[in-house]
PDB file of C-alpha atoms in Angstrom:
ATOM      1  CA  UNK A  29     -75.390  78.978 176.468  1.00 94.00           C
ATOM      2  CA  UNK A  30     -78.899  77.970 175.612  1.00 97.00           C
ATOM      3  CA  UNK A  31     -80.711  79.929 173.028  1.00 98.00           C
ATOM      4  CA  UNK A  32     -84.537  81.419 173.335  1.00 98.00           C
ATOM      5  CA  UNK A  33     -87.075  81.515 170.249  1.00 98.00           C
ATOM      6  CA  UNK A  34     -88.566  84.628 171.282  1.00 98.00           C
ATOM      7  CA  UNK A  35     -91.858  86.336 169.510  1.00 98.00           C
ATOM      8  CA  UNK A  36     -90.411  89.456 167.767  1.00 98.00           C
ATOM      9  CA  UNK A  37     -93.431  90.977 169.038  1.00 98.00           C
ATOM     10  CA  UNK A  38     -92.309  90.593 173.251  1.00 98.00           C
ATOM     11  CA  UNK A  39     -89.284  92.055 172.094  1.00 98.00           C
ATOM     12  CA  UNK A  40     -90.920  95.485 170.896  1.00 97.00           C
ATOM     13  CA  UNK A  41     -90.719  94.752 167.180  1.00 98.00           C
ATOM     14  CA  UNK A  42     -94.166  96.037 165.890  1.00 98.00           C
ATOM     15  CA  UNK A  43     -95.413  93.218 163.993  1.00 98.00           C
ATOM     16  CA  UNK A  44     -98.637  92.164 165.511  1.00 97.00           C
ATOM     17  CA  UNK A  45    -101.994  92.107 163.869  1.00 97.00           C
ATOM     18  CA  UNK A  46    -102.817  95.894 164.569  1.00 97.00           C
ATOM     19  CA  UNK A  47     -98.789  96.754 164.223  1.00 97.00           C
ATOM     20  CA  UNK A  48     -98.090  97.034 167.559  1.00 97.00           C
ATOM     21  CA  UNK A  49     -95.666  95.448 169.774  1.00 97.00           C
ATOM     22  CA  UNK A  50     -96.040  93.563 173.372  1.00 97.00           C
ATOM     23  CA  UNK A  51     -92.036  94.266 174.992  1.00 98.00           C
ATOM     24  CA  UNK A  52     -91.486  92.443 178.098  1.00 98.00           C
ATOM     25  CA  UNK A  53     -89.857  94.499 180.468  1.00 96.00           C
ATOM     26  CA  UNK A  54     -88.652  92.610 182.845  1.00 97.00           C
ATOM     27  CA  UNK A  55     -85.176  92.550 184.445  1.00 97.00           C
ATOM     28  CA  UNK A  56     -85.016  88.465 183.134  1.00 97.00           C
ATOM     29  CA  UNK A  57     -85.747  90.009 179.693  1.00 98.00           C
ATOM     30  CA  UNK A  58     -83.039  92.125 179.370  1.00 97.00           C
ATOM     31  CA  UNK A  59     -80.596  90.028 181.170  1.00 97.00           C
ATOM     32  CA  UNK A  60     -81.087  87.635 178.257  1.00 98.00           C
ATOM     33  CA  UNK A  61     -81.448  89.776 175.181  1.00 97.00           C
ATOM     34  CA  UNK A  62     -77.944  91.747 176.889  1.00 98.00           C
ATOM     35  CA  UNK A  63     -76.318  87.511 177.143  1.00 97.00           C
ATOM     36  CA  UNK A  64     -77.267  87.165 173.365  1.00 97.00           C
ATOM     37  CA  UNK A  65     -79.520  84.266 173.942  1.00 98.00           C
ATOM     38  CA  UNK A  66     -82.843  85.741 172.405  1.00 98.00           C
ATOM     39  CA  UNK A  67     -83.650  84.745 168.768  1.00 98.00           C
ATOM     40  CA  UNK A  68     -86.077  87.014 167.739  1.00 98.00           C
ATOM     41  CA  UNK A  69     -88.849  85.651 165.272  1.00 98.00           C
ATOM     42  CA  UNK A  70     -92.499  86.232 163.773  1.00 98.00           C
ATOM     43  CA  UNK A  71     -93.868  83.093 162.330  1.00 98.00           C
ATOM     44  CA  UNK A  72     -97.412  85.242 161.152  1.00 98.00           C
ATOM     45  CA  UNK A  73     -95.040  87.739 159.267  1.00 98.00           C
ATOM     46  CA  UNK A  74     -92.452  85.497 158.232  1.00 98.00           C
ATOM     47  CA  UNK A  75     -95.388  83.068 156.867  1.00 98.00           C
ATOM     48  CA  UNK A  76     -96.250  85.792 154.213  1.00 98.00           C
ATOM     49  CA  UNK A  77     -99.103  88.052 156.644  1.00 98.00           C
ATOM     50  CA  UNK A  78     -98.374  91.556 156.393  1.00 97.00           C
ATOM     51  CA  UNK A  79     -98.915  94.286 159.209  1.00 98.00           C
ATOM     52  CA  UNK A  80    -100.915  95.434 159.826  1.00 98.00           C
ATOM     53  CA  UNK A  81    -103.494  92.524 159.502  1.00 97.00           C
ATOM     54  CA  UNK A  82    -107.106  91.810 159.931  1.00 97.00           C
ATOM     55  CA  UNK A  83    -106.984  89.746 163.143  1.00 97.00           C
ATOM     56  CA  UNK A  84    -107.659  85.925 162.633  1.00 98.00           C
ATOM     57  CA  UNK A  85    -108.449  83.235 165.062  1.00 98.00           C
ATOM     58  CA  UNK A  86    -108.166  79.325 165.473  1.00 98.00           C
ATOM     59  CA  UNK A  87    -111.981  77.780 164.023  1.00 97.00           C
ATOM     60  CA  UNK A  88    -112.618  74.417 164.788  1.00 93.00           C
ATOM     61  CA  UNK A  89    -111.861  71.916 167.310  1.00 86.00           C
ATOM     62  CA  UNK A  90    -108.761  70.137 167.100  1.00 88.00           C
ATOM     63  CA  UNK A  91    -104.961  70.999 166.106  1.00 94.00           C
ATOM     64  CA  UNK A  92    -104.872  72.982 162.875  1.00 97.00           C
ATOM     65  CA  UNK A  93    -101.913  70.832 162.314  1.00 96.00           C
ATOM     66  CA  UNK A  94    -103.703  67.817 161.849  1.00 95.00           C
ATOM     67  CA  UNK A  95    -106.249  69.751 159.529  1.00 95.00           C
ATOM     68  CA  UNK A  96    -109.120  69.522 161.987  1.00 95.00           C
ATOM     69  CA  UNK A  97    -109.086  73.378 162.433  1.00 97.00           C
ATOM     70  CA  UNK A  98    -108.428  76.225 160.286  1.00 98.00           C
ATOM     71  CA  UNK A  99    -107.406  79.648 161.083  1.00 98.00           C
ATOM     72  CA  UNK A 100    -109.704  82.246 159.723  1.00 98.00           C
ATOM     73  CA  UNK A 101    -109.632  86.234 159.839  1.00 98.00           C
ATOM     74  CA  UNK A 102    -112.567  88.518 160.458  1.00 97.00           C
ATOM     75  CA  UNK A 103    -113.414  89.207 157.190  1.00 95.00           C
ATOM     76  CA  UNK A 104    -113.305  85.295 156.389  1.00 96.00           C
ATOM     77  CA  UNK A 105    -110.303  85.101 154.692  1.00 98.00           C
ATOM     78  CA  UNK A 106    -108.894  81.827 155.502  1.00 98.00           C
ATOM     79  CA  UNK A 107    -104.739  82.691 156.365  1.00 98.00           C
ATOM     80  CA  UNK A 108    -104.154  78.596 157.761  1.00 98.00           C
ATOM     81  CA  UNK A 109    -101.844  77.871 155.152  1.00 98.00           C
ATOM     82  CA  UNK A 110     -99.739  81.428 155.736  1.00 98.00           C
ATOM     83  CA  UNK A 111     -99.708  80.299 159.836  1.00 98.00           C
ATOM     84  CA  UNK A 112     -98.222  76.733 159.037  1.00 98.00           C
ATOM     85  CA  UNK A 113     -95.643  78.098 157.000  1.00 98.00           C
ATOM     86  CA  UNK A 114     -94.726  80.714 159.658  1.00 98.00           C
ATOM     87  CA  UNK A 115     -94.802  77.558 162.058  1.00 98.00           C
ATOM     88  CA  UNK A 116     -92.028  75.216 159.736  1.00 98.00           C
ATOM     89  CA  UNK A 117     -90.123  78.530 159.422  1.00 98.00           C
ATOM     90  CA  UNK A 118     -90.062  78.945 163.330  1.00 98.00           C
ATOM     91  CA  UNK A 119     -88.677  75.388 163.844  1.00 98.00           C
ATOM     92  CA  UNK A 120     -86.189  75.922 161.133  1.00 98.00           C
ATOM     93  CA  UNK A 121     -85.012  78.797 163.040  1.00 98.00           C
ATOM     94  CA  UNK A 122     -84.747  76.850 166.401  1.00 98.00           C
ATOM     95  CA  UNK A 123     -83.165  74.081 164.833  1.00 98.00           C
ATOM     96  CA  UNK A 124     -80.616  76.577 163.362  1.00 98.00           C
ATOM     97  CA  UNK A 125     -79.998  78.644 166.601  1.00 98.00           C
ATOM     98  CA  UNK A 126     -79.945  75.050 168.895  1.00 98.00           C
ATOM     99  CA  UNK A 127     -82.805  76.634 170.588  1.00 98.00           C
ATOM    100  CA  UNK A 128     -84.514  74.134 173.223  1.00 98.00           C
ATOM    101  CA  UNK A 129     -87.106  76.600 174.098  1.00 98.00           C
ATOM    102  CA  UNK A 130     -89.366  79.535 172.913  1.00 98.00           C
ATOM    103  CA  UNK A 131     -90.820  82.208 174.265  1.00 98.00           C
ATOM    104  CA  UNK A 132     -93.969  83.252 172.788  1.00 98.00           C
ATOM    105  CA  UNK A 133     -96.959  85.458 172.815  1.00 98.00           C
ATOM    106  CA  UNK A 134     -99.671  83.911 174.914  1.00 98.00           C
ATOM    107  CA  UNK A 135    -102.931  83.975 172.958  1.00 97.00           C
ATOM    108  CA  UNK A 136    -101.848  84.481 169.598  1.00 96.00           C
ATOM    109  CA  UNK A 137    -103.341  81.795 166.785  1.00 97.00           C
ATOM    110  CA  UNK A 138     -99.612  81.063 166.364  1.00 98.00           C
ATOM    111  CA  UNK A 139     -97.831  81.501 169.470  1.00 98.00           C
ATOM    112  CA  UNK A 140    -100.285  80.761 172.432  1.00 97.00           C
ATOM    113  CA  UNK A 141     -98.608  78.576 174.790  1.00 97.00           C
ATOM    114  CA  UNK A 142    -102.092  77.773 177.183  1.00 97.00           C
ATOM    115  CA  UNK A 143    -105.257  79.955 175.660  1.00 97.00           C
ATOM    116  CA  UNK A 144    -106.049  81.168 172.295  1.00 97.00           C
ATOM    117  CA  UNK A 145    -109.206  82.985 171.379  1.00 97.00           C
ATOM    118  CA  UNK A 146    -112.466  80.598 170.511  1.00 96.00           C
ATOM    119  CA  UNK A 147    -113.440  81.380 167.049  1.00 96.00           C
ATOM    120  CA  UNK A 148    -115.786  83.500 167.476  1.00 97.00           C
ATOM    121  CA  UNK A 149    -114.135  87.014 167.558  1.00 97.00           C
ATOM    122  CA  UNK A 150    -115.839  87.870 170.746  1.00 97.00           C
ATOM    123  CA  UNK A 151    -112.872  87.961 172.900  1.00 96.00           C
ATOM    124  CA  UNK A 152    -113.312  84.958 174.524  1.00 97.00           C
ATOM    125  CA  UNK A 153    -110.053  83.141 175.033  1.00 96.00           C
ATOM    126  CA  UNK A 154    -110.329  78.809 175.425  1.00 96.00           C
ATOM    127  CA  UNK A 155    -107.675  76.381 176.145  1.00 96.00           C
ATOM    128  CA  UNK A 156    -105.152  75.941 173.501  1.00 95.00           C
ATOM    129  CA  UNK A 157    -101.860  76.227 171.567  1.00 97.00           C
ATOM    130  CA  UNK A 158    -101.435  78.325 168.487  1.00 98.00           C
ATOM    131  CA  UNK A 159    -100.153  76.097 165.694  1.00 98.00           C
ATOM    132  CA  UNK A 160     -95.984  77.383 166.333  1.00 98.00           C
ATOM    133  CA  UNK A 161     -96.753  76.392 169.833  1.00 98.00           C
ATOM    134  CA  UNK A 162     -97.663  73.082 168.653  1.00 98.00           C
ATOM    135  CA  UNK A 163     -95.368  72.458 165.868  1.00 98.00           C
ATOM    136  CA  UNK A 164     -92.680  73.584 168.034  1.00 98.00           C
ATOM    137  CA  UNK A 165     -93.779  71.161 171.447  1.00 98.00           C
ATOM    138  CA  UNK A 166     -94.127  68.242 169.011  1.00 98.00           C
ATOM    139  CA  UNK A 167     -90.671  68.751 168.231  1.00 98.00           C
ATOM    140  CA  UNK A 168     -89.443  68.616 171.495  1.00 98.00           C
ATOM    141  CA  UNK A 169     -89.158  72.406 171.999  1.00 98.00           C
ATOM    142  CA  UNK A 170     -90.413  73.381 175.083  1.00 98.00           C
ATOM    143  CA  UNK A 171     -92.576  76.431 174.881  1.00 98.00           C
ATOM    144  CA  UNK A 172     -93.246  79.077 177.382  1.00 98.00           C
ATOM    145  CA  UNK A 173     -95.352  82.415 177.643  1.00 98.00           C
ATOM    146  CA  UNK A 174     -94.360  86.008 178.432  1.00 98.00           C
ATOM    147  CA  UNK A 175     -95.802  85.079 181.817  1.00 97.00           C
ATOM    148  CA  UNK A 176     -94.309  82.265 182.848  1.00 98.00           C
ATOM    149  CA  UNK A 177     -90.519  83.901 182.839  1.00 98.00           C
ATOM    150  CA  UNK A 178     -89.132  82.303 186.149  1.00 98.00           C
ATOM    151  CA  UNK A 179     -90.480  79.036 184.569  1.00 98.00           C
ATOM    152  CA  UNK A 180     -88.402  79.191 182.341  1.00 98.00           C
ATOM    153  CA  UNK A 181     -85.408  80.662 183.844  1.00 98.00           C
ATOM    154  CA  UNK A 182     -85.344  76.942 186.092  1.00 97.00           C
ATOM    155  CA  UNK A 183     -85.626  75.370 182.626  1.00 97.00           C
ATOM    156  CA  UNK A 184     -82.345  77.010 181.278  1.00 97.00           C
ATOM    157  CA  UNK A 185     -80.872  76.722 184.646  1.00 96.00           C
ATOM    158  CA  UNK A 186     -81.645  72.640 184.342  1.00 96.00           C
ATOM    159  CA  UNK A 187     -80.640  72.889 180.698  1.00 96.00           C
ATOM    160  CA  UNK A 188     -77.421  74.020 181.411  1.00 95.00           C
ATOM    161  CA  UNK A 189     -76.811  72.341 184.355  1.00 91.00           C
ATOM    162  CA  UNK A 190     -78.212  68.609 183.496  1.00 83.00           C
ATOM    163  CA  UNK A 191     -76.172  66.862 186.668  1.00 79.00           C
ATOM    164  CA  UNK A 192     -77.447  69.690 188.771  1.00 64.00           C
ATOM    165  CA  UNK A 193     -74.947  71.908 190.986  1.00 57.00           C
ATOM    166  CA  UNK A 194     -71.908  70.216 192.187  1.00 56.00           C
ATOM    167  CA  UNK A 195     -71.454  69.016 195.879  1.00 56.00           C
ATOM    168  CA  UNK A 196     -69.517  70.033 198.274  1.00 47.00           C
ATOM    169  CA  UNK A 197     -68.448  73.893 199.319  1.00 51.00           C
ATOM    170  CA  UNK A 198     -67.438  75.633 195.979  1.00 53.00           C
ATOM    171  CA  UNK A 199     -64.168  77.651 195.062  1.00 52.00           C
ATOM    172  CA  UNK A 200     -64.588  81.304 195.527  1.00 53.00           C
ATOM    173  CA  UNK A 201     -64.931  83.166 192.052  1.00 55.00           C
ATOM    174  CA  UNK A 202     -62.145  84.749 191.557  1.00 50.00           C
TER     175      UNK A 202
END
């Protein structure tokens, strides 16, 4: 059975910035979290932030893994160093669980999968990966967001099933 890195946050665990959560609800959800497959984990708490926290954004153009971004809060603190450990600490936890994928918490500095807010702490949300998204896709972990559930449902499906379904009628269950 193929194991999900899941955001601690999507699973109702109130450890976002303003200690709140983001459950997903969804029937999909709880079918996996009831099969065991969800490995809950928050790379922004685990990397040393507490909660609540001031929120903090990706500044700079570039991946913050690379160093050609940081990742700043409101009051200017700069937290990058507290977000890359979270990051190693993520893929440790894959690694550990055999996860393949991650589900994570679309426009977070760590966890956005396809947006993350521009810097400016406006609101405004740009193209981009958080820096667990990244660290996590350069590892060959695929990563999806809380919206993109029957995306990854094929994924596990093809995961688990790498020849594809069998030919021919099949045996009745039983």
């Amino acid at each position: 059975m193929e194991r999900i890195l899941v955001s601690s946050c999507l699973m109702g665990r109130p450890v976002r910035y303003d200690g709140a959560a983001k459950p997903v609800e969804a029937d999909l959800f709880g079918r996996w979290r009831a099969e065991g497959r969800l490995v809950p984990f928050c790379p922004e708490v685990s990397g040393g932030l507490a909660v609540p926290r001031p929120p903090a954004e990706i500044v700079g153009s570039g991946p913050v893994l690379d160093g050609a971004a940081r990742i700043v809060t409101t009051t200017g603190v700069d937290v990058t160093e507290a977000f890359l450990r979270g990051a190693h600490l993520a893929l440790a936890a894959a690694r550990r669980a055999g996860a393949r994928v991650a589900l994570l918490k679309e426009g977070s500095p760590s966890c956005g999968s396809h947006r993350v807010y521009d810097g400016t702490f406006t609101g405004t949300s740009v193209p981009g990966a958080g820096v667990t998204t990244a660290l996590l896709e350069r590892s060959g972990i695929r990563v999806f967001s809380e919206d993109e559930l029957n995306a990854l449902e094929s994924c596990l499906i093809s995961l688990e099933n790498p020849q594809g379904p069998p030919d021919g009628p099949q045996p009745a269950p039983g």
